[in-house]
Coordinates of C-alpha atoms in Angstrom, one line a residue:
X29 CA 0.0 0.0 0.0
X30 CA 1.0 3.6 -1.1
X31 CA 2.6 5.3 2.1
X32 CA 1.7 8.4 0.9
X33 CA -1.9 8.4 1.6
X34 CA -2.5 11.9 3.0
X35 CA -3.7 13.4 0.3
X36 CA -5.6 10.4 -1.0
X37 CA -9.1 8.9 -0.5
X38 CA -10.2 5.8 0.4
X39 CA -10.7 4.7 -3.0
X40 CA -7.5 5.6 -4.8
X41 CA -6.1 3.4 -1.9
X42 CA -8.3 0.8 -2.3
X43 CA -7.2 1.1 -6.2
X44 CA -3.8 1.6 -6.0
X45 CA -1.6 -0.9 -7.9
X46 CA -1.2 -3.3 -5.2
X47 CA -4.5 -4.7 -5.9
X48 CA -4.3 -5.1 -9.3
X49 CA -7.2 -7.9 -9.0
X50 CA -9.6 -5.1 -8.6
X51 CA -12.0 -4.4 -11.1
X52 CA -11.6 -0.8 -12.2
X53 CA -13.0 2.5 -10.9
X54 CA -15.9 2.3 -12.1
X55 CA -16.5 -0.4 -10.6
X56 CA -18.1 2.2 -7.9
X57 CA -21.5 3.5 -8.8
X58 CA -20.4 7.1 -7.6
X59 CA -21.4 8.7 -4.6
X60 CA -20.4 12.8 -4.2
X61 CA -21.9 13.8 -1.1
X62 CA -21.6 13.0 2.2
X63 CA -25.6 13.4 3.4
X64 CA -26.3 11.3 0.3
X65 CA -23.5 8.3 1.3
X66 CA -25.4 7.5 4.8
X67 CA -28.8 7.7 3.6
X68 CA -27.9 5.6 1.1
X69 CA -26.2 3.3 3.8
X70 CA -29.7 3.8 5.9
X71 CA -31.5 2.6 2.8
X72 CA -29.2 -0.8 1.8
X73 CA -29.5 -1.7 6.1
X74 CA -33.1 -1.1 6.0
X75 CA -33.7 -3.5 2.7
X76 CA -31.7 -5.8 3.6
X77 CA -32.4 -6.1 7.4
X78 CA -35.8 -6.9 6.7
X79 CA -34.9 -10.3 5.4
X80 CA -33.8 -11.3 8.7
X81 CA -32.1 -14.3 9.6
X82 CA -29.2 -15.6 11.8
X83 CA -26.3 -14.5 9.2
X84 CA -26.7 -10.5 8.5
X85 CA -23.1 -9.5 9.2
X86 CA -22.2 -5.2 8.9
X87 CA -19.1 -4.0 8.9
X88 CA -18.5 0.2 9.1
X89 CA -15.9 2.9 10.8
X90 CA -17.6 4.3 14.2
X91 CA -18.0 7.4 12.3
X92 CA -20.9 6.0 10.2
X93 CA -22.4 4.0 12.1
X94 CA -23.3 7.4 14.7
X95 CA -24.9 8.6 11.6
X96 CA -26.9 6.0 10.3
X97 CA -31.1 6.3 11.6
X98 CA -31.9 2.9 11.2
X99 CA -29.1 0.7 13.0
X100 CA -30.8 1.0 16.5
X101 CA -33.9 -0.6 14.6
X102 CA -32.3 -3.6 12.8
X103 CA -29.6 -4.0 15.9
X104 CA -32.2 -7.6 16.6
X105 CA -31.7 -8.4 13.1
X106 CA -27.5 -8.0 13.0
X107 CA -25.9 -11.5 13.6
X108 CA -22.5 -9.9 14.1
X109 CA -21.1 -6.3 13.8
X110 CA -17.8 -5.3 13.1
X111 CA -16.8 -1.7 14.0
X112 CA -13.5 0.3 12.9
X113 CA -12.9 2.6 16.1
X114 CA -15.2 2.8 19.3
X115 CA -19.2 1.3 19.0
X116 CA -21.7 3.0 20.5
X117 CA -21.7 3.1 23.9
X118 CA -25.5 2.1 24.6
X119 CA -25.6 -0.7 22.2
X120 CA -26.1 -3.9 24.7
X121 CA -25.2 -6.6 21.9
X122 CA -21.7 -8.0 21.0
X123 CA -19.4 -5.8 18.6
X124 CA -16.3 -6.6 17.6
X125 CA -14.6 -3.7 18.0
X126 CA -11.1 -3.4 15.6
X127 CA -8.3 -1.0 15.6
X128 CA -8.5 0.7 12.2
X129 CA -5.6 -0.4 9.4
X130 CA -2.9 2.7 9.4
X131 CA -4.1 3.4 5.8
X132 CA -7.6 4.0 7.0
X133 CA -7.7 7.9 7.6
X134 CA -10.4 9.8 10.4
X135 CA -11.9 11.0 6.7
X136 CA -12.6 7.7 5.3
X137 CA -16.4 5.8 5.5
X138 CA -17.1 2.1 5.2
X139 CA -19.5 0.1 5.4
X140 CA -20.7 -3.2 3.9
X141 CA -23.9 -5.6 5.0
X142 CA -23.5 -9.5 4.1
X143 CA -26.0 -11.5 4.5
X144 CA -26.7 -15.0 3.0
X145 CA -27.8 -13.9 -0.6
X146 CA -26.9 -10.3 -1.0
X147 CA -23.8 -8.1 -0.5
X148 CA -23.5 -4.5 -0.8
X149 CA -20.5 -1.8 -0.1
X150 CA -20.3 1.9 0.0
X151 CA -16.5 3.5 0.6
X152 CA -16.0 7.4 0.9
X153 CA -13.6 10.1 1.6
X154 CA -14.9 12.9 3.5
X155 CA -12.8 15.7 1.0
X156 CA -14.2 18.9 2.3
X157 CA -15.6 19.8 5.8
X158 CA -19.4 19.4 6.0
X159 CA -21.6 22.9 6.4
X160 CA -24.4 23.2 9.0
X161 CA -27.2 21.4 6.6
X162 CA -24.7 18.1 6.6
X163 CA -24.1 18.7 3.1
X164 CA -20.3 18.1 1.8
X165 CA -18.4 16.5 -0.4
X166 CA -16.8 12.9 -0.8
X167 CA -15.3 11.3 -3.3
X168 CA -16.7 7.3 -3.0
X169 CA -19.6 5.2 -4.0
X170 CA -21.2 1.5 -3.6
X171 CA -21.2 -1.3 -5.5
X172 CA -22.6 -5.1 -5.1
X173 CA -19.7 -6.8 -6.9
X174 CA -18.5 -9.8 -5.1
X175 CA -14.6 -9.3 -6.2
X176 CA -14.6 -5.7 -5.0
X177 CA -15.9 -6.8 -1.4
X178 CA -14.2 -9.5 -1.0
X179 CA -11.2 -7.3 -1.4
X180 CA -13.0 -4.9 1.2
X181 CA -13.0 -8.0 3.4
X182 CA -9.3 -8.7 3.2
X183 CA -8.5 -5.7 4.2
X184 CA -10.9 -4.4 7.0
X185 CA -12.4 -7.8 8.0
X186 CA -10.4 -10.9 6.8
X187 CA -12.2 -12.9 9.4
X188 CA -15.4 -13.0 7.2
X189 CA -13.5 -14.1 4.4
X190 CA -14.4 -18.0 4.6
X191 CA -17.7 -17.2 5.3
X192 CA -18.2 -14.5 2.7
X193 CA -16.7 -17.7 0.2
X194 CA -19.7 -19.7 0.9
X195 CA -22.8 -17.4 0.4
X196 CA -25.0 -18.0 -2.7
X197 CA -26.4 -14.5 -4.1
X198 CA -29.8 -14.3 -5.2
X199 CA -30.3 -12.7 -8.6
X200 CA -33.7 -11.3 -7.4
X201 CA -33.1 -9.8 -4.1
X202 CA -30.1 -8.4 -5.8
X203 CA -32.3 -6.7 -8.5
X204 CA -34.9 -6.0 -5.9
X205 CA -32.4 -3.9 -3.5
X206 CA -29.8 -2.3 -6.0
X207 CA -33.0 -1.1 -8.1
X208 CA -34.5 0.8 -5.2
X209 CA -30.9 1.5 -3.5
X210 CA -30.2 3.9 -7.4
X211 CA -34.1 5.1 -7.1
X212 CA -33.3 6.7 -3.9
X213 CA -30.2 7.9 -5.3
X214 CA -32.2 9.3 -7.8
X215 CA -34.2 11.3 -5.9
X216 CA -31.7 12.6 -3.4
X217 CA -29.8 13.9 -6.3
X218 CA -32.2 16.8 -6.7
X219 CA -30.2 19.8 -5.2
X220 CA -27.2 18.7 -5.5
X221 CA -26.3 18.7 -9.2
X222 CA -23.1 20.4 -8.8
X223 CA -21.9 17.8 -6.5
X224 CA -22.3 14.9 -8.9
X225 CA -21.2 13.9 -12.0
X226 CA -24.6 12.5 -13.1
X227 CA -28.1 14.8 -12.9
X228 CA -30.6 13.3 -11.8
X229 CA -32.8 12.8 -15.3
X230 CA -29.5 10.7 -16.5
X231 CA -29.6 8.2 -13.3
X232 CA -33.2 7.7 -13.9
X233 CA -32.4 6.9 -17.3
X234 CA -29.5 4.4 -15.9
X235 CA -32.5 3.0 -13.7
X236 CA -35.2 2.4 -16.7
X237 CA -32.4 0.6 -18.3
X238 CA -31.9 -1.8 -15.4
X239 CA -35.8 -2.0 -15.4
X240 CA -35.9 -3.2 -18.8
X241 CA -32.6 -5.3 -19.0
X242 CA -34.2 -7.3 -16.2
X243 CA -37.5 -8.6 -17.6
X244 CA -35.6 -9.9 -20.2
X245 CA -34.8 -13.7 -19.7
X246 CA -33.0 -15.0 -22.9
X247 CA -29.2 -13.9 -22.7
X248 CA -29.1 -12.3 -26.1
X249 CA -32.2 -10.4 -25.4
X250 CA -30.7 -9.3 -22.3
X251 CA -27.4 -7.9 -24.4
X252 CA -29.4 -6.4 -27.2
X253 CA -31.9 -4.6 -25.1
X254 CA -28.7 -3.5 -22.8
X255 CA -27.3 -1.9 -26.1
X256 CA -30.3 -0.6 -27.8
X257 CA -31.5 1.0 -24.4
X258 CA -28.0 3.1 -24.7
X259 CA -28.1 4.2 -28.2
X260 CA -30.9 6.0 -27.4
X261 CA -29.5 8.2 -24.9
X262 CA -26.1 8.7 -26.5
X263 CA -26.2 8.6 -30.0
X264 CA -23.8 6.0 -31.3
X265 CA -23.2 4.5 -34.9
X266 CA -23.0 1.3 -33.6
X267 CA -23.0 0.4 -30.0
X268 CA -22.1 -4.0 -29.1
X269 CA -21.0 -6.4 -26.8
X270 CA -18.5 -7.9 -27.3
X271 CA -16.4 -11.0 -25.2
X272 CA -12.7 -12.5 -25.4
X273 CA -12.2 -15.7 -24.3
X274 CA -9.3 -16.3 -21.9
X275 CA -5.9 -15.9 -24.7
X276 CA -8.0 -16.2 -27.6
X277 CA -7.2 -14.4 -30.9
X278 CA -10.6 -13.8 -32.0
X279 CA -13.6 -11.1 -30.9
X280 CA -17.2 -12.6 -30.7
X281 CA -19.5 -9.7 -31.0
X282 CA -22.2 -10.8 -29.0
X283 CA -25.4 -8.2 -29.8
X284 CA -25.3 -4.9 -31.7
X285 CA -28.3 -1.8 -31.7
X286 CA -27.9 -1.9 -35.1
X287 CA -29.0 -5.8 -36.2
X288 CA -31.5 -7.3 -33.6
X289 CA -30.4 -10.5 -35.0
X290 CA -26.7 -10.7 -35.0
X291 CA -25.4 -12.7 -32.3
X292 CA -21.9 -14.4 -31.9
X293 CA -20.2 -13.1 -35.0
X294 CA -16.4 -14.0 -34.7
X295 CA -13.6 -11.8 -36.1
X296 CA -10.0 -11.5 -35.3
X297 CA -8.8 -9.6 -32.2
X298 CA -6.3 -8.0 -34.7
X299 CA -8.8 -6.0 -35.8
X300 CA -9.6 -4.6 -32.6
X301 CA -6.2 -2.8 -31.3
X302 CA -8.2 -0.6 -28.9
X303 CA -9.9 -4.1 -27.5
X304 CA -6.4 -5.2 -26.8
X305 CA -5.3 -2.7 -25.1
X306 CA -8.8 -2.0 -23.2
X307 CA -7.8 -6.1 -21.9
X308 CA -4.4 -5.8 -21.6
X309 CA -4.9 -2.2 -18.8
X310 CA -8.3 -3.2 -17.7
X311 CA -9.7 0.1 -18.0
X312 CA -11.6 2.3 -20.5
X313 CA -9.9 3.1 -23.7
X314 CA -11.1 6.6 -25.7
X315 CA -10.5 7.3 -29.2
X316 CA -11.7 10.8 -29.9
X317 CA -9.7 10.9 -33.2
X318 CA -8.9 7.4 -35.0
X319 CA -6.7 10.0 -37.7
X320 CA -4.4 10.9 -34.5
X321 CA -4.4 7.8 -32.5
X322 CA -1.1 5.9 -33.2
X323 CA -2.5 3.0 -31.7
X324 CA -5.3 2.7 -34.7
X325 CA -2.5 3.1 -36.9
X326 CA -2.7 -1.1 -38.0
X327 CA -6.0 -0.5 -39.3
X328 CA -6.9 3.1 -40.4
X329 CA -8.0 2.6 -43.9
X330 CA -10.2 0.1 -42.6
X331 CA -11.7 2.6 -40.0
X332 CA -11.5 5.3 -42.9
X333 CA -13.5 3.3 -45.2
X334 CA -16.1 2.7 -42.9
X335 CA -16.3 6.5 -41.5
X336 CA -15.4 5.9 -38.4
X337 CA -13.9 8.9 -36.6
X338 CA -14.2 8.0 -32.7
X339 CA -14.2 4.7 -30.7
X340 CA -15.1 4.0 -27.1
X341 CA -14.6 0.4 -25.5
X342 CA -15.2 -0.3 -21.7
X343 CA -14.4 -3.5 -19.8
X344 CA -17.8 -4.8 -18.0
X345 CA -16.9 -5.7 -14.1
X346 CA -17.0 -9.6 -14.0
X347 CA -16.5 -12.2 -11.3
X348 CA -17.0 -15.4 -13.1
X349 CA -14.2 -16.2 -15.4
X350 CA -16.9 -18.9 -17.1
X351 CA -18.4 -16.0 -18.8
X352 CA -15.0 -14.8 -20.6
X353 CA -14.3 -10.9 -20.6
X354 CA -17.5 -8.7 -21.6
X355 CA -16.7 -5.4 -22.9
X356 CA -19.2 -2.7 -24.3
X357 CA -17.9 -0.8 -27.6
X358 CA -19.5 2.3 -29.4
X359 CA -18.2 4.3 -32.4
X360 CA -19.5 7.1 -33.8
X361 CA -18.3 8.5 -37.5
X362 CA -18.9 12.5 -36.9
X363 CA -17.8 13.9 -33.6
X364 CA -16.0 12.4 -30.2
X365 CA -17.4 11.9 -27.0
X366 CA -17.9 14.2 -24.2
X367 CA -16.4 13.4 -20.8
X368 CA -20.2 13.1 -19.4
X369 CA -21.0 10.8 -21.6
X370 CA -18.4 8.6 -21.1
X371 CA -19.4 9.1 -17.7
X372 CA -22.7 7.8 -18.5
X373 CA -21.9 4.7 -20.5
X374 CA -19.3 3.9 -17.5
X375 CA -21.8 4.3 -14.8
X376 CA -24.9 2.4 -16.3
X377 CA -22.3 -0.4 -17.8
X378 CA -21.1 -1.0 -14.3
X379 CA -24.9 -0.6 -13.2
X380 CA -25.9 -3.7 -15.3
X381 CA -23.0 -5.4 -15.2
X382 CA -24.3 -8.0 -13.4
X383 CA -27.1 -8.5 -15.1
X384 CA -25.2 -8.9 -18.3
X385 CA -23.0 -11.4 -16.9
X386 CA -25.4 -13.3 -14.8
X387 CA -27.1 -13.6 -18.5
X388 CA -24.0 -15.1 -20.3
X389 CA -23.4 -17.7 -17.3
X390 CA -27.1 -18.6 -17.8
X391 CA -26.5 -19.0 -21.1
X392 CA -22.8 -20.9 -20.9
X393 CA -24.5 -23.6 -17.9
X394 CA -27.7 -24.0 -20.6
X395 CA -25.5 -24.6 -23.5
X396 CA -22.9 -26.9 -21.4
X397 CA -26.0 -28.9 -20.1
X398 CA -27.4 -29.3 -23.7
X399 CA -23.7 -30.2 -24.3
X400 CA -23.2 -33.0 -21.7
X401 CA -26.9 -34.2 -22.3
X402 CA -26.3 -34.9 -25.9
X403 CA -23.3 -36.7 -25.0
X404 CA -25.2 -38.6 -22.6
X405 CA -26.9 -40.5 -25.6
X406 CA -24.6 -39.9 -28.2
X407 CA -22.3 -42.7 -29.5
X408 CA -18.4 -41.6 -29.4
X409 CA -17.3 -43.2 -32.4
X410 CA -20.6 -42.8 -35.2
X411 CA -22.0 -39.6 -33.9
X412 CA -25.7 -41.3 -33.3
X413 CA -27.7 -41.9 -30.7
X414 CA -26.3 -44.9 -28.4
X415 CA -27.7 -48.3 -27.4
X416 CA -29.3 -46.6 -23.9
X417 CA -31.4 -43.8 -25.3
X418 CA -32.5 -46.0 -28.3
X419 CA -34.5 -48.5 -25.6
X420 CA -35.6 -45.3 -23.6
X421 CA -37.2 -44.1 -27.2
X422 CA -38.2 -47.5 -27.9
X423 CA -39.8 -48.2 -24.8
X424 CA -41.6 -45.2 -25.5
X425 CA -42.7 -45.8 -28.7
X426 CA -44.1 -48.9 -28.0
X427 CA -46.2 -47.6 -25.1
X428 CA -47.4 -45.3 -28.2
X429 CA -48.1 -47.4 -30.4
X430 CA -50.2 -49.8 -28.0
X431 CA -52.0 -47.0 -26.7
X432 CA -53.2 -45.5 -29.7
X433 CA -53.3 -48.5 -32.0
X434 CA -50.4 -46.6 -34.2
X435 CA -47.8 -48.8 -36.3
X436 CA -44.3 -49.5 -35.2
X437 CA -41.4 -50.9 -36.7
X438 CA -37.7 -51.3 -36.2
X439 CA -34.9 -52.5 -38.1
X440 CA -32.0 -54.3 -36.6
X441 CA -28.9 -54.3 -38.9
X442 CA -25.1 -56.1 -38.6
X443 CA -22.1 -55.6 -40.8
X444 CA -21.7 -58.9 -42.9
X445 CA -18.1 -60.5 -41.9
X446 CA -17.4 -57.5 -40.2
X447 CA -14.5 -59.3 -38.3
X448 CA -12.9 -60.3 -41.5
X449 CA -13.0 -56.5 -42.3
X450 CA -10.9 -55.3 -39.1
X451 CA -8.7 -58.4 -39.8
X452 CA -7.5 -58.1 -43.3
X453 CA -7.5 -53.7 -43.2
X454 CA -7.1 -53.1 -39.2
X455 CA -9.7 -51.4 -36.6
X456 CA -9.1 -48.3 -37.8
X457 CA -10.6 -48.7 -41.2
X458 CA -13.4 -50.9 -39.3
X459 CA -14.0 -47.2 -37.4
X460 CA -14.3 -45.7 -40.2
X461 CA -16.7 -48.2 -41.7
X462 CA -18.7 -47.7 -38.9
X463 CA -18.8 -43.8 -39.2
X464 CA -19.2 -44.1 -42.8
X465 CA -22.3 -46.6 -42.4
X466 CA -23.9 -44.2 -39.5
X467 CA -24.2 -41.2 -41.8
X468 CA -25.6 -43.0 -44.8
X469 CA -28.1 -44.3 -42.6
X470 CA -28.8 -40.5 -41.5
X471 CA -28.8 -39.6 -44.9
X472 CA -31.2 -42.9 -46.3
X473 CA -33.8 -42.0 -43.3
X474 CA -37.1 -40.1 -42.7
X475 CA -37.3 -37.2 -40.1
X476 CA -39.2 -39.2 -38.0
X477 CA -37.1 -42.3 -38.2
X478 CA -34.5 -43.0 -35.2
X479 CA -31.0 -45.0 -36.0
X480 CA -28.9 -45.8 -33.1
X481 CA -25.7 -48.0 -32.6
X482 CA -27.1 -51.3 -30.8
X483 CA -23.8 -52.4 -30.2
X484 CA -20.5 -53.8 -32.0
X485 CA -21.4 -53.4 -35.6
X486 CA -24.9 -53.9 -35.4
X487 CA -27.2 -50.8 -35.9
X488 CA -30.7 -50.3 -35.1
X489 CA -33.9 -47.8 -36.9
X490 CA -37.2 -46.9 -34.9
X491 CA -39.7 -46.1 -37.6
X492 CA -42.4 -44.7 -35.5
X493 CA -46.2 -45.0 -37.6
X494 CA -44.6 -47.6 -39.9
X495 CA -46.1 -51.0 -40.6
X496 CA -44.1 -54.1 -41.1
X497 CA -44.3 -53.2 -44.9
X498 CA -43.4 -50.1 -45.3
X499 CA -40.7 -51.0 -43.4
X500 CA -39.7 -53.2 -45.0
X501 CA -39.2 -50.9 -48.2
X502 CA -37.1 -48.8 -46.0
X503 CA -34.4 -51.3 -44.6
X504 CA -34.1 -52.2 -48.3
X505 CA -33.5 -48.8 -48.9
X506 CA -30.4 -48.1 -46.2
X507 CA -29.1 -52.2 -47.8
X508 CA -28.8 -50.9 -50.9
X509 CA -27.3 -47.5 -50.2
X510 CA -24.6 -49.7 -48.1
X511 CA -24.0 -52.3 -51.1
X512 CA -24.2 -49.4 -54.2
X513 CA -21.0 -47.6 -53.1
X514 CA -17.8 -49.4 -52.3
X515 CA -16.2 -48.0 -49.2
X516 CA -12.1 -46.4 -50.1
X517 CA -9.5 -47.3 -48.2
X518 CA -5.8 -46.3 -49.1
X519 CA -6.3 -46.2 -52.4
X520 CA -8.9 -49.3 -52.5
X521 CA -12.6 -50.1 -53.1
X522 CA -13.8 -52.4 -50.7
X523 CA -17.2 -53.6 -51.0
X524 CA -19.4 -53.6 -47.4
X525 CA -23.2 -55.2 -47.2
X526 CA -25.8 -55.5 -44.3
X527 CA -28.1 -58.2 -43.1
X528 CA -31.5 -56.6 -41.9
X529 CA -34.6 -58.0 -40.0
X530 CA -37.5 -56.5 -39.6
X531 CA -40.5 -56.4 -37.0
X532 CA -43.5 -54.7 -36.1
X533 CA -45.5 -54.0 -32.8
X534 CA -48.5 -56.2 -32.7
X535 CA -51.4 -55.7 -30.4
X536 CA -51.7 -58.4 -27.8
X537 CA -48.5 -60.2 -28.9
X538 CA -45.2 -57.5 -29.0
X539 CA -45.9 -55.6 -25.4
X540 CA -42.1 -55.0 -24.1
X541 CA -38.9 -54.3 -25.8
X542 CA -37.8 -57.4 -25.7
X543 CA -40.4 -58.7 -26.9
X544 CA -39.7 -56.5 -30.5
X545 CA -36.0 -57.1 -30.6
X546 CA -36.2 -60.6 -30.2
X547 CA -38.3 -61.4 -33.1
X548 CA -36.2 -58.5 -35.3
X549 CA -32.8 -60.7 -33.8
X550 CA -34.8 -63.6 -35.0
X551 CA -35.5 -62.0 -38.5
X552 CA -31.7 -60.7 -38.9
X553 CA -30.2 -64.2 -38.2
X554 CA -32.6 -65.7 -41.2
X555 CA -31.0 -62.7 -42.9
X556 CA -28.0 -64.2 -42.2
X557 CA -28.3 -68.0 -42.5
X558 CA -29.7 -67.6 -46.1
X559 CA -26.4 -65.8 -47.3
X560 CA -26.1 -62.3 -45.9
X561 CA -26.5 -58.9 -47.6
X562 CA -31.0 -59.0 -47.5
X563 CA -33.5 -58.1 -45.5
X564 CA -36.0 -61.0 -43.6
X565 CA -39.1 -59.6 -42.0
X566 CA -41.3 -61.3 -39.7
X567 CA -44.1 -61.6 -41.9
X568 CA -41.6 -63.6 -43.8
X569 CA -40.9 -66.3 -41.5
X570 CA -42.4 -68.5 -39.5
X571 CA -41.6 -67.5 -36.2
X572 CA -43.2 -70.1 -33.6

């Protein structure tokens, strides 16, 4: 930590460059005045107190916690209380009372509620001596980013650290409370325009985006509505998110204003200098002039071309690395951006943050899930489904088909003298027979037909609403597209064919799974014992 903290606040220190993990500045929504700061602090204890419970912990200095109205009222509701300096001499419940750090000044403010689902902190630095109204100023503000109080935590409170770890935030409480903590904001801003870098009009604006970002429940509406809401208040030729993941080379531009459709379109990072470099500092980058910027140098003419005169990009605040780096870019092809609205897209970025990552994580869990599931009844090798979902569908069918007194068939098909295959070319040209058989099956089916990998080199077709003969038609259909075209193999034809047999569901008789895949094995080994490469189907044989 800087020793040279006099002339610093609490949150340059808390910023400095020994805490590099940090998210950003603006990681803060800001807070300018010193009245506003503990009503605000009134307002997060009074939410979140009312949820109660045995595990509301509040850390603060002994300077804010005098000037707070409501902590005499929610004292019942505090599980433990941590205070920087002296408590309150008439509270008659346990405080842990701390010495404060040497880099904590008699000007600095803290204080951050914990509870079980929700975490909020506000930091300040008193900056000029408050007049007789309790009006001031202070440089600080609050934020609900887990990093950024966990950091808090290691350096006022490191005994709640473990027990911070283990909490599970709640995406609607967390709405609920940071929603009315920025109304209140809102409203308190009134009066003190001067003070703040925001009016009050532009922080309701900031609030009616949260408001609509959060009735949205698909990730890439959440994104698009995030950057259409924002175009509209500063004009932009094209505003986006856009993620990197981890070292990768490329830019996925997740949602643009300008194309409500557009999602995931990759292009190379190379492209994107002032993306690098917004990664590579963590911070905003501002390109007022693309003409002067050396760093835009690489691709000007580009940039030219297009019109482009000024470029913005800032980093969203994340906490899950799952979700990849998020960061919000707008260009604009006539004049730069002011300083207040950067100020605006920083503010309302870090506002929804959260949202916009809790969004992408949804989305990254669904698509893993969909992921893991289809490998659930996938088969490694062929690509179709495997031998356990094909008797969960077939099961199912049947039950179908008996029910509503529906056709069903299935198709159970081997590989003739598939062994003498692997022996005179080797397994791995059996694989590839395998793979090579599985998508000319896909590619021979209906839509509503099912082929899975029974087991070995045997292969198996549900034909839902098929009778025994049209079935029939349609295993002579995949034979033939197996015999017609030899399979290559380093610089040889080699002939394959299939044996097939053939059965249908019949009331009264074919109740169970078994019951339909004996009589097809039954069918196929006819196929077989009457020289290979044909189809048998039951109504062929005599089957008793």
């Amino acid at each position: 930590m800087n020793n040279n903290i006099e002339n610093t606040t609490l949150k340059e220190r808390i910023f400095s460059s020994e805490f590099q993990s940090l998210p950003p500045h603006h990681a803060l929504i800001p807070i300018n005045n010193a009245s506003l700061f503990y009503t605000l602090c009134d307002e997060a204890l009074s939410k979140i107190g009312r949820f109660g419970g045995n595990d509301l912990v509040v850390v603060s200095d002994a300077e804010t916690i005098q000037q707070l109205k409501e902590i005499d009222n929610f004292l019942p509701n505090i599980s433990k209380m941590i205070v920087l300096g002296l408590s309150p001499s008439h509270w008659d419940i346990p405080v842990e009372t701390h010495n404060p750090p040497p880099y904590f000044q008699n000007a600095d403010r803290l204080f951050i509620i914990v509870s079980s689902t929700i975490a909020i902190s506000f930091v300040g630095t008193i900056i000029k001596r408050m007049d007789t109204n309790g009006n001031g100023n202070l440089d600080g503000g609050w934020s609900y980013h887990r990093v950024y109080i966990q950091h808090l935590l290691h350096l006022f409170a490191p005994s709640l650290l473990e027990q911070f770890r283990s909490y599970k935030e709640d995406l609607d409480k967390i709405t609920e409370i940071t929603t009315r903590i920025m109304s209140v904001q809102t409203e308190l801003l009134s009066g003190h325009e001067s003070l703040v870098e925001m009016d009050k009009s532009e922080l309701a604006t900031v609030l009616e985006i949260l408001k609509v970002i959060s009735s949205k429940k698909r990730a890439h509406d959440v994104l698009y509505v995030f950057v259409e809401q924002i175009s509209k208040v500063v004009q932009s030729d094209r505003c986006s998110i856009v993620r990197i993941w981890g070292q990768e080379d490329m830019v996925h531009v997740l949602a643009s204003h300008d194309d409500a459709n557009l999602y995931d379109m990759t292009v190379p990072l190379s492209k994107y200098p002032e993306i690098k470099k917004a990664l590579s500092i963590g911070d905003k980058v501002i390109i007022n002039n693309v003409q002067n910027d050396p760093l835009m140098k690489p691709c000007l003419d580009s940039l030219i071309q297009k019109g482009i005169n000024s470029i913005l990009v800032i980093p969203i605040v994340l906490n899950d690395p799952e979700v990849g780096s998020l960061l919000l870019r707008a260009v604009r092809k006539e004049t730069g951006f002011t300083l207040r609205e950067i100020n605006f897209f920083e503010i309302v970025t870090n506002a929804a943050g959260s949202a916009l990552e809790r969004a992408q994580l949804f989305e990254s869990v669904q698509q893993a899930n969909k992921t893991l599931q289809k490998l659930a009844v996938t088969d490694g090798l062929t690509g179709i489904y495997n031998h356990r979902y094909f008797r969960e569908r077939l099961d199912e069918e049947i039950l179908r088909s008996l029910r509503y007194n529906v056709p069903l068939s299935c198709a159970l098909f081997d590989i003739d003298d598939f062994k003498k295959c692997n022996d005179t070319y080797g397994h791995l040209f059996g694989d590839a027979v395998l793979k090579e058989i599985a998508t000319r099956m896909l590619q021979t089916i209906r839509r509503t037909d099912i082929v899975a990998r029974y087991g070995g080199e045997e292969f198996i077709i549900i034909m839902p609403q098929t009778s025994i003969e049209g079935a029939y038609i349609q295993a002579e259909r995949i034979r033939k597209a197996i015999e017609d075209r030899p399979f290559e193999y380093m610089g040889k034809s080699v002939k394959i064919t299939i044996s097939g047999g053939v059965a249908e569901v019949v009331q009264n008789e074919t109740l169970t799974v078994e019951d339909l895949l004996r009589i097809a094995d039954q069918c196929l080994y006819q196929a077989k014992r009457k020289g290979k490469n044909m189809i048998i189907a039951s109504k062929q044989i005599n089957l008793s």
